[in-house]
Structures are given as C-alpha cells and as structure tokens.
C-alpha cells in the first residue's frame, strides 16, 4: 500500500510525473539543483510544458520540493543519463547517486522504480547492487524499470494516454508498479522483465533516429536529382504501409540523439544504428554547404538563425543541431546571430528579432516554432533578402512577395547539392 512517493530528479520527466502522481498520493520531489527547489517552492516552474502550470497549481498541497531524499513507500528515479560524448557511453553517475541516496532509507516491501533511460543490464549490474547495500536482499524489496515514453511538448497528455512498459524483477514488483501507475495512466500497462524493458525503450528511440536518417538521406539524394523531397515524401506516404519522417537540420534533444549509443555501446553487431547517427549529425554540415552556395561572392557574411531549441515550441536546447551549425559558421569566419524567444541560458548570446536580423545576409530557420509564422517579412531590416528553411515550414509566397529568395532544404534546387 503506497502512502507516500519520493521522486528523484525534477526535470522534464520527473517533475510532470511527480505532479501527476500528486493528484493521488502525497509526493516529495527531490533535486540536487537548489534553484529548481527554490523556484518550485515559490510557485514557479523551472521550464515550460503544456498544461504543467495548471496541474502544479492544482496539486500544490500534495507536493513538496526538497534537496534530500525522504523515507517513502515508493521511490521513482527520473534523473538524467547523459552520454559521455567522447566515448559514446552512458554516464550513469546520476543514476548511481540516486540509488545511493535511496539505499539507506530502503525498507522491506518498498518499491523502487527506475524511469531514466539506461543501457540494457543497468538495473541488474548497477542499480540493484547499490540498493542491496541497504542490507535487504532483492526479494525483500520491489524493483521495476518503467521507461518514460512521453514526448516533450505534449508530455502530460502522453504520460496519461501512452501505454507503458513495466519491467519488474518479480511479478510482485511489476504488479505493485502497475497499481501505482494505474491511478493516473489511462494507457495499457504492459508487464515484462527488467532487461527487456530497458531494451524496448532504446529500440523505440533508435527506430525514430534511423527513420529520420533515412528521410535526411532521401533529402540529399532528391536534391542531387533536382527533385523536391517534401513533395516526394508526401506522395510516398500515400502508400498504406509507408510512413517516411521529415528531413531537417539534424536530431537534437536529450533522447533520440543519445539513446542509440546506449544500445550500441557494448555490442559488436551494430552497424546501421551508428551510421544513422552519423547521417543525422552531418545535417548542419549540409546546411553550411547550402549557405556557402547562397552567399558566394558576399564579403563578411552575417547569418541569423531563427530557433535554437531542438524542436518546435519547446525551450529545450540540449544537443540541438544549432550548436554545431553556430560553430561551423564561426569557423568560416562569418558572423552568426540567433533569435529564439523560447530559449533561456543558451551558451551563445540570443538577441531579439530586430537586433538579430538587422544587417544580416541570410536567415536560417532551424526550429519551426509556430511563432515564426507571425513574423512580417516586410519589416525586417536585413542586408540581403535570403532565407533558408530547413524544416519546410514557411509560408513561402509571403516571403517571396517581399523580395526574399527562399531556399528549402531538400527542395531540389541547385543551391542544395553542394
Ligand atoms: N525530427 C526530425 N524529423 C522528424 C521528427 C523529428 O528531424 O520527422 C527531429 C526533431 O526536430 C528533433 C529530434 O528529431 O530535433 C527529436 O524530436 P522528436 O520529437 O522525434 O523526439 P523527442 O526527442 O522530443 O522525444 C522522443 C520520443 N520518442 C519517440 O517518439 C520514439 C518520446 O516519445 C520519448 O519519450 C523521448 O524521446 C524520450 O524521452 O526518450
């Protein structure tokens, strides 16, 4: 019987999870970042997510935020698992630390849930041995891996409506977690073993990455052949068993650009997965080639990026392809400016719309935020009227009518194929 839940990690997954569960249980949210705790205790959310503010106001009585783990009946670990970039190996330090914090408080019959995405075998090899430091054997407490599957931008809806995978070390563990999630989740709760659950989560994100790589490769080939890939994809997707994804400036975010490496890190068999990563990571280079073609003959070009968030309508810029493009542009010796009304604390200076475009030679749409549709092309004090749309998101006629040359990634015109 769960009377109190402790959620470790109050990021993009931990916080919405904690607040959803606070509708049914008293929840303590724990984070090592004091700024997050202070913000929450002052009634402020540390990031934007659809519907989260309303839910926060609704459950505030049942939710407390603190920096130390408290005894509870269920512990949910939702901490980051970054990629150690140079090694392409998961950095499990936060998962280890979370388990270390739970171990001294663990009591017989408590439930521990790992939601963080981890390489297969992590529960068995890393988390459970730490939890056993409590003195309890693994059949004396309950443990499941229940990977989160909600998409940033629609997190709350997906947390409630998506099916979930529950990988328990025992049937009793899975059933305990299933009962807890059933109090807030409307999707199906599907039970499997722990390592399969770890594997399934990585397969999901890897499958998306590989499919995006295929779309990006189609864009490059189509352009070589002077074919508009966007029209071609629309037509191909009319086939009942074809669902090609969208090309773009590359894959960002904390999940899809990272999780495929967790799947391949110990395998000697993976080939396609790492190739897909390389293809997606090469998209900023492809955009740079477009810029070189468009700006040939322009001295000291100035480029303005619209959008540095990794995808539309979110403030998250982790692993955004914009970071790579900024560096590539700087290494050309060109000036680069950035405008993104959603993003804060970006490593480079973000400007307002007017500052970012005044005197620029080329605007590049990196992120298709809805708000960019409202920009009036006539009011922009640019030096040269060029705009590159890496997402096929613009109302092109409007820009063209205002004298802009509009270049779309993969549209099959000559600027594109390098
Ligand atoms: N992208 C494309 N073309 C597309 C779709 C996406 O270039 O057709 C790019 C986006 O612009 C972005 C990146 O891929 O840079 C990833 O965006 P996304 O919306 O595909 O996914 P995430 O990273 O926001 O969330 C994913 C989701 N996984 C799947 O859809 C399989 C989500 O359900 C997971 O919960 C999340 O990863 C996670 O936390 O693992």
Coordinates of C-alpha atoms and ligand atoms in Angstrom, one line a residue:
X1 CA 0.0 0.0 0.0
X2 CA 1.6 3.3 -1.2
X3 CA 1.1 6.2 1.2
X4 CA 3.9 8.4 0.1
X5 CA 6.1 8.7 -3.1
X6 CA 9.5 10.2 -3.4
X7 CA 10.5 11.3 -7.0
X8 CA 14.3 11.8 -7.5
X9 CA 15.1 14.3 -10.3
X10 CA 12.7 17.1 -11.2
X11 CA 13.5 17.6 -14.9
X12 CA 11.4 17.3 -18.0
X13 CA 10.2 13.8 -16.9
X14 CA 10.5 13.7 -13.1
X15 CA 8.5 16.9 -12.4
X16 CA 5.4 16.1 -14.6
X17 CA 5.5 12.5 -13.2
X18 CA 5.6 13.9 -9.6
X19 CA 2.8 16.3 -10.2
X20 CA 0.6 13.8 -11.9
X21 CA 1.0 11.3 -9.0
X22 CA 0.4 14.2 -6.5
X23 CA -3.2 14.1 -7.7
X24 CA -3.5 10.7 -5.9
X25 CA -0.6 10.5 -3.4
X26 CA 1.5 12.8 -1.2
X27 CA 4.6 13.3 -3.3
X28 CA 8.1 14.6 -2.3
X29 CA 10.1 15.9 -5.3
X30 CA 13.9 15.8 -4.8
X31 CA 16.5 17.6 -6.9
X32 CA 20.2 18.4 -6.2
X33 CA 19.7 21.7 -8.0
X34 CA 18.7 24.2 -5.3
X35 CA 17.5 26.8 -7.9
X36 CA 14.8 24.3 -9.1
X37 CA 13.7 23.6 -5.5
X38 CA 13.5 27.3 -4.7
X39 CA 11.6 28.1 -7.8
X40 CA 9.1 25.3 -7.1
X41 CA 8.7 26.4 -3.5
X42 CA 7.9 29.9 -4.7
X43 CA 5.2 28.5 -7.0
X44 CA 7.3 28.8 -10.2
X45 CA 8.0 26.1 -12.8
X46 CA 11.6 25.7 -13.9
X47 CA 10.6 25.1 -17.6
X48 CA 7.6 25.4 -19.9
X49 CA 5.4 22.4 -20.7
X50 CA 1.8 22.4 -21.9
X51 CA -0.7 22.1 -19.0
X52 CA 2.0 21.8 -16.3
X53 CA 1.3 25.1 -14.7
X54 CA -2.4 24.3 -14.2
X55 CA -1.6 20.9 -12.8
X56 CA 1.1 22.4 -10.5
X57 CA -1.5 24.9 -9.0
X58 CA -4.0 22.1 -8.6
X59 CA -1.7 19.7 -6.6
X60 CA 0.5 22.1 -4.7
X61 CA -1.0 21.0 -1.3
X62 CA 0.1 17.4 -2.0
X63 CA 3.6 18.2 -3.4
X64 CA 6.8 19.3 -1.6
X65 CA 10.1 20.0 -3.2
X66 CA 13.4 19.5 -1.3
X67 CA 17.1 18.6 -1.9
X68 CA 17.2 15.5 0.3
X69 CA 15.5 12.1 -0.1
X70 CA 13.0 11.2 2.5
X71 CA 11.7 7.8 3.6
X72 CA 8.7 6.8 1.4
X73 CA 6.8 3.7 0.2
X74 CA 7.8 4.2 -3.4
X75 CA 10.9 5.9 -4.9
X76 CA 10.9 6.9 -8.6
X77 CA 14.3 7.7 -10.2
X78 CA 14.0 10.1 -13.1
X79 CA 17.4 11.6 -13.3
X80 CA 19.4 12.4 -16.5
X81 CA 21.6 9.8 -18.1
X82 CA 23.9 11.9 -20.3
X83 CA 26.1 10.5 -23.0
X84 CA 29.8 10.6 -22.4
X85 CA 30.4 12.3 -25.7
X86 CA 33.9 11.3 -26.5
X87 CA 33.4 7.6 -25.5
X88 CA 29.8 7.3 -26.8
X89 CA 29.0 5.5 -23.5
X90 CA 26.2 6.3 -21.0
X91 CA 27.3 8.3 -18.0
X92 CA 25.4 6.6 -15.1
X93 CA 26.7 8.8 -12.3
X94 CA 23.3 10.4 -11.5
X95 CA 21.5 7.0 -11.5
X96 CA 24.2 5.7 -9.2
X97 CA 23.9 8.7 -6.9
X98 CA 20.1 8.4 -6.8
X99 CA 20.3 4.7 -5.8
X100 CA 22.9 5.5 -3.2
X101 CA 20.6 8.1 -1.7
X102 CA 17.7 5.7 -1.6
X103 CA 19.7 2.7 -0.1
X104 CA 19.9 3.9 3.5
X105 CA 16.2 4.7 3.6
X106 CA 15.0 1.5 1.9
X107 CA 12.6 -0.6 3.9
X108 CA 11.2 -4.1 3.4
X109 CA 8.4 -4.0 0.8
X110 CA 9.3 -0.6 -0.6
X111 CA 9.0 -0.1 -4.4
X112 CA 11.9 1.4 -6.4
X113 CA 11.1 2.5 -10.0
X114 CA 13.8 3.5 -12.5
X115 CA 12.3 5.7 -15.2
X116 CA 15.6 7.1 -16.6
X117 CA 16.7 5.6 -19.9
X118 CA 19.7 3.2 -19.4
X119 CA 21.7 0.7 -21.4
X120 CA 20.4 -2.9 -21.1
X121 CA 21.7 -4.6 -17.9
X122 CA 22.0 -1.4 -15.9
X123 CA 19.3 -2.3 -13.4
X124 CA 20.9 -5.7 -12.8
X125 CA 24.5 -4.7 -12.8
X126 CA 24.4 -1.2 -11.3
X127 CA 21.2 -0.2 -9.6
X128 CA 20.2 -3.4 -7.7
X129 CA 23.7 -3.9 -6.1
X130 CA 23.6 -0.4 -4.8
X131 CA 20.1 -0.8 -3.4
X132 CA 21.2 -4.1 -1.7
X133 CA 23.7 -2.0 0.4
X134 CA 20.5 -1.3 2.4
X135 CA 21.0 -4.8 3.9
X136 CA 17.9 -6.0 2.1
X137 CA 18.1 -8.8 -0.5
X138 CA 16.4 -8.1 -3.8
X139 CA 13.5 -10.3 -3.0
X140 CA 12.8 -8.2 0.1
X141 CA 12.0 -5.0 -1.8
X142 CA 10.3 -4.3 -5.1
X143 CA 12.0 -3.1 -8.2
X144 CA 10.9 -2.2 -11.7
X145 CA 12.3 -0.4 -14.8
X146 CA 9.5 1.6 -16.2
X147 CA 10.9 3.8 -19.0
X148 CA 9.3 7.1 -19.7
X149 CA 7.9 7.5 -23.2
X150 CA 6.3 10.9 -23.2
X151 CA 7.2 13.4 -25.9
X152 CA 8.4 16.8 -24.8
X153 CA 5.8 19.4 -25.9
X154 CA 3.0 17.0 -25.1
X155 CA 4.4 15.4 -22.0
X156 CA 1.3 15.4 -19.8
X157 CA -1.1 14.1 -22.4
X158 CA 1.3 11.3 -23.4
X159 CA 2.1 10.4 -19.7
X160 CA -1.6 9.8 -19.2
X161 CA -2.5 8.2 -22.5
X162 CA 0.5 6.2 -23.7
X163 CA 0.9 2.6 -23.0
X164 CA 3.7 1.9 -20.5
X165 CA 6.2 -0.9 -20.2
X166 CA 6.7 -2.3 -16.7
X167 CA 9.8 -4.5 -16.3
X168 CA 9.8 -5.9 -12.8
X169 CA 12.4 -8.2 -11.2
X170 CA 9.4 -10.2 -9.9
X171 CA 5.8 -10.4 -10.7
X172 CA 5.0 -8.8 -7.3
X173 CA 7.2 -5.8 -8.2
X174 CA 5.5 -5.4 -11.6
X175 CA 2.1 -5.6 -10.1
X176 CA 2.9 -3.0 -7.4
X177 CA 4.1 -0.6 -10.0
X178 CA 1.2 -1.3 -12.2
X179 CA -1.2 -0.4 -9.4
X180 CA 0.6 2.8 -8.8
X181 CA 0.7 3.9 -12.4
X182 CA -2.9 2.8 -12.9
X183 CA -4.0 5.6 -10.6
X184 CA -3.0 8.2 -13.2
X185 CA -2.3 6.4 -16.5
X186 CA -5.1 5.6 -18.9
X187 CA -2.9 3.7 -21.4
X188 CA -2.2 0.0 -21.1
X189 CA 0.3 -1.1 -18.5
X190 CA 2.3 -3.9 -20.1
X191 CA 4.5 -6.2 -18.0
X192 CA 7.8 -7.7 -19.0
X193 CA 11.2 -8.4 -17.4
X194 CA 13.6 -5.6 -16.4
X195 CA 16.2 -6.0 -19.2
X196 CA 13.6 -6.3 -21.9
X197 CA 12.1 -3.0 -20.7
X198 CA 15.5 -1.4 -20.9
X199 CA 16.0 -2.7 -24.4
X200 CA 12.5 -1.7 -25.6
X201 CA 12.9 1.9 -24.7
X202 CA 16.2 2.1 -26.6
X203 CA 14.7 0.4 -29.6
X204 CA 11.9 2.9 -29.8
X205 CA 14.2 6.0 -29.9
X206 CA 16.7 4.2 -32.2
X207 CA 14.0 3.3 -34.6
X208 CA 13.0 7.0 -34.8
X209 CA 16.6 8.1 -35.3
X210 CA 17.2 5.6 -38.1
X211 CA 14.0 6.7 -39.8
X212 CA 14.9 10.4 -39.6
X213 CA 18.3 9.5 -41.0
X214 CA 16.6 7.8 -43.9
X215 CA 14.5 10.9 -44.5
X216 CA 17.6 13.1 -44.4
X217 CA 19.4 10.8 -46.9
X218 CA 16.3 10.9 -49.2
X219 CA 16.6 14.8 -49.0
X220 CA 20.2 14.7 -50.1
X221 CA 19.6 12.2 -52.9
X222 CA 16.5 14.0 -54.1
X223 CA 18.3 17.3 -54.3
X224 CA 21.2 15.7 -56.3
X225 CA 18.5 14.7 -58.8
X226 CA 16.7 18.1 -58.7
X227 CA 13.6 16.6 -57.1
X228 CA 11.7 18.2 -54.3
X229 CA 11.9 15.7 -51.4
X230 CA 8.9 17.2 -49.5
X231 CA 6.5 16.6 -52.4
X232 CA 8.1 13.1 -52.9
X233 CA 7.6 12.2 -49.2
X234 CA 4.0 13.4 -49.2
X235 CA 3.3 11.2 -52.3
X236 CA 5.2 8.1 -51.0
X237 CA 3.3 8.4 -47.7
X238 CA 0.0 7.9 -49.6
X239 CA 1.1 4.2 -49.7
X240 CA -0.7 2.3 -46.9
X241 CA 2.5 0.8 -45.4
X242 CA 4.9 3.7 -45.9
X243 CA 5.5 6.4 -43.3
X244 CA 8.6 8.4 -44.1
X245 CA 9.6 11.0 -41.5
X246 CA 10.6 14.6 -42.1
X247 CA 14.1 15.7 -43.1
X248 CA 15.6 18.6 -41.1
X249 CA 18.7 20.2 -39.7
X250 CA 19.6 17.1 -37.6
X251 CA 18.4 15.4 -34.5
X252 CA 18.6 17.1 -31.1
X253 CA 17.2 16.7 -27.6
X254 CA 18.2 14.5 -24.8
X255 CA 16.8 11.3 -26.1
X256 CA 16.9 10.4 -29.8
X257 CA 20.4 11.8 -30.4
X258 CA 21.7 9.8 -27.4
X259 CA 19.8 6.6 -26.8
X260 CA 21.1 4.8 -29.9
X261 CA 24.6 4.9 -28.4
X262 CA 23.3 3.2 -25.3
X263 CA 22.1 0.3 -27.4
X264 CA 25.4 0.0 -29.3
X265 CA 27.9 0.7 -26.5
X266 CA 28.6 -2.9 -25.7
X267 CA 27.5 -4.6 -28.9
X268 CA 29.9 -5.8 -31.6
X269 CA 27.0 -6.2 -34.1
X270 CA 25.6 -2.7 -34.6
X271 CA 26.2 -1.1 -37.9
X272 CA 23.1 0.7 -39.2
X273 CA 22.4 2.5 -35.9
X274 CA 25.8 4.3 -35.8
X275 CA 25.6 5.1 -39.5
X276 CA 22.2 6.7 -38.9
X277 CA 23.7 8.8 -36.1
X278 CA 26.5 10.0 -38.4
X279 CA 23.9 10.9 -41.1
X280 CA 21.8 12.9 -38.7
X281 CA 24.9 14.6 -37.2
X282 CA 26.0 15.6 -40.6
X283 CA 23.0 17.8 -41.4
X284 CA 24.5 21.1 -40.0
X285 CA 27.4 20.5 -42.5
X286 CA 24.9 20.1 -45.3
X287 CA 23.3 23.4 -44.3
X288 CA 26.7 25.0 -44.2
X289 CA 27.2 23.9 -47.8
X290 CA 23.9 25.5 -48.7
X291 CA 25.0 28.7 -47.1
X292 CA 28.3 28.7 -49.0
X293 CA 26.4 28.3 -52.3
X294 CA 23.9 31.0 -51.4
X295 CA 26.4 33.5 -50.1
X296 CA 29.1 33.0 -52.8
X297 CA 30.6 36.5 -53.5
X298 CA 29.2 38.1 -50.4
X299 CA 32.0 39.5 -48.3
X300 CA 31.9 39.1 -44.5
X301 CA 28.5 37.4 -44.4
X302 CA 26.2 37.7 -41.5
X303 CA 23.9 34.8 -40.8
X304 CA 20.9 34.8 -38.4
X305 CA 19.5 31.6 -37.0
X306 CA 15.8 31.5 -36.2
X307 CA 15.3 28.9 -33.5
X308 CA 18.0 27.2 -31.4
X309 CA 15.6 24.9 -29.5
X310 CA 16.0 21.3 -30.7
X311 CA 12.4 21.3 -31.9
X312 CA 9.3 23.4 -32.3
X313 CA 7.6 25.2 -29.4
X314 CA 9.9 23.9 -26.6
X315 CA 12.6 25.8 -24.7
X316 CA 14.9 22.8 -24.5
X317 CA 18.2 23.2 -26.5
X318 CA 20.1 20.1 -25.3
X319 CA 22.0 18.5 -28.1
X320 CA 20.4 21.0 -30.6
X321 CA 21.9 20.8 -34.1
X322 CA 22.0 24.6 -33.9
X323 CA 25.1 24.4 -31.7
X324 CA 27.1 22.6 -34.3
X325 CA 25.9 25.0 -37.1
X326 CA 26.9 28.0 -35.0
X327 CA 30.4 26.6 -34.6
X328 CA 30.7 25.7 -38.3
X329 CA 29.6 29.2 -39.3
X330 CA 32.1 30.8 -36.9
X331 CA 34.9 28.6 -38.2
X332 CA 34.1 30.0 -41.7
X333 CA 35.0 33.4 -40.2
X334 CA 31.4 34.6 -40.6
X335 CA 29.2 36.4 -38.1
X336 CA 26.3 34.5 -36.6
X337 CA 23.4 35.8 -34.7
X338 CA 20.5 33.9 -33.0
X339 CA 16.9 34.6 -32.2
X340 CA 14.7 32.2 -30.2
X341 CA 12.0 33.6 -27.9
X342 CA 11.5 30.3 -26.1
X343 CA 15.1 29.6 -25.0
X344 CA 17.0 30.9 -22.0
X345 CA 20.5 30.2 -20.8
X346 CA 21.8 29.3 -24.2
X347 CA 25.7 29.2 -24.4
X348 CA 25.6 31.9 -27.1
X349 CA 24.0 35.4 -26.9
X350 CA 20.4 35.4 -28.0
X351 CA 19.0 38.6 -29.5
X352 CA 15.6 40.0 -30.1
X353 CA 14.1 39.7 -33.5
X354 CA 15.1 43.2 -34.8
X355 CA 18.7 43.0 -33.4
X356 CA 19.2 39.6 -34.8
X357 CA 18.2 40.4 -38.4
X358 CA 19.4 44.0 -38.9
X359 CA 22.2 43.8 -41.5
X360 CA 22.0 40.1 -42.0
X361 CA 22.7 38.3 -45.3
X362 CA 20.8 35.2 -44.6
X363 CA 18.1 33.9 -42.2
X364 CA 18.2 30.2 -41.4
X365 CA 15.0 28.6 -39.9
X366 CA 16.5 25.9 -37.7
X367 CA 13.4 25.4 -35.5
X368 CA 9.9 25.6 -36.8
X369 CA 8.3 27.4 -33.8
X370 CA 4.7 28.4 -34.6
X371 CA 5.5 31.9 -33.5
X372 CA 7.9 32.4 -36.5
X373 CA 4.8 32.2 -38.8
X374 CA 3.8 35.6 -37.4
X375 CA 7.0 37.4 -38.5
X376 CA 6.3 40.1 -41.1
X377 CA 9.0 39.8 -43.8
X378 CA 8.4 43.4 -44.9
X379 CA 9.5 44.8 -41.6
X380 CA 12.9 43.1 -41.4
X381 CA 16.0 45.4 -41.9
X382 CA 18.2 42.8 -43.5
X383 CA 21.2 43.5 -45.8
X384 CA 20.4 40.7 -48.3
X385 CA 17.0 39.0 -48.6
X386 CA 17.9 35.3 -48.3
X387 CA 16.1 32.8 -46.1
X388 CA 16.9 29.1 -45.7
X389 CA 14.1 26.9 -44.4
X390 CA 15.5 23.6 -43.0
X391 CA 12.0 22.5 -41.9
X392 CA 9.8 23.4 -44.9
X393 CA 7.8 25.4 -42.5
X394 CA 7.5 28.9 -44.1
X395 CA 4.6 30.4 -46.0
X396 CA 7.0 30.8 -48.9
X397 CA 4.8 33.0 -51.1
X398 CA 4.6 35.7 -48.4
X399 CA 8.4 35.8 -48.2
X400 CA 8.9 35.7 -51.9
X401 CA 6.4 38.6 -52.4
X402 CA 8.5 40.6 -50.1
X403 CA 11.6 40.1 -52.3
X404 CA 13.2 37.2 -50.4
X405 CA 14.9 34.3 -52.1
X406 CA 13.6 31.3 -50.3
X407 CA 15.7 28.1 -50.1
X408 CA 14.3 25.0 -48.6
X409 CA 16.5 22.1 -47.6
X410 CA 15.9 19.2 -50.0
X411 CA 13.8 21.1 -52.5
X412 CA 15.9 20.0 -55.4
X413 CA 17.2 23.4 -56.5
X414 CA 20.9 23.9 -57.3
X415 CA 21.9 25.7 -54.0
X416 CA 21.3 22.4 -52.2
X417 CA 23.5 19.7 -53.6
X418 CA 26.9 21.1 -52.7
Ligands
LIG1 N1 13.0 15.2 -36.1 C1 13.2 15.3 -37.4 N2 12.3 14.7 -38.3 C2 11.2 14.1 -37.8 C3 10.9 14.0 -36.4 C4 11.8 14.6 -35.6 O1 14.2 15.8 -37.9 O2 10.4 13.7 -38.7 C5 13.9 15.8 -35.1 C6 13.4 16.9 -34.2 O3 13.4 18.1 -34.9 C7 14.3 16.8 -33.0 C8 14.6 15.3 -32.9 O4 14.3 14.8 -34.2 O5 15.5 17.5 -33.2 C9 13.8 14.5 -31.8 O6 12.5 15.0 -31.8 P1 11.2 14.0 -31.6 O7 10.0 14.9 -31.5 O8 11.2 13.0 -32.6 O9 11.5 13.3 -30.2 P2 11.9 13.8 -28.7 O10 13.4 13.6 -28.6 O11 11.4 15.1 -28.3 O12 11.2 12.6 -27.8 C10 11.5 11.3 -28.1 C11 10.2 10.5 -28.2 N3 10.5 9.1 -28.8 C12 9.8 8.6 -29.8 O13 9.0 9.2 -30.4 C13 10.2 7.2 -30.2 C14 9.4 10.4 -26.9 O14 8.3 9.5 -27.0 C15 10.4 9.8 -25.8 O15 9.7 9.8 -24.6 C16 11.6 10.8 -25.7 O16 12.2 10.8 -27.0 C17 12.5 10.3 -24.6 O17 12.5 11.0 -23.5 O18 13.1 9.3 -24.7

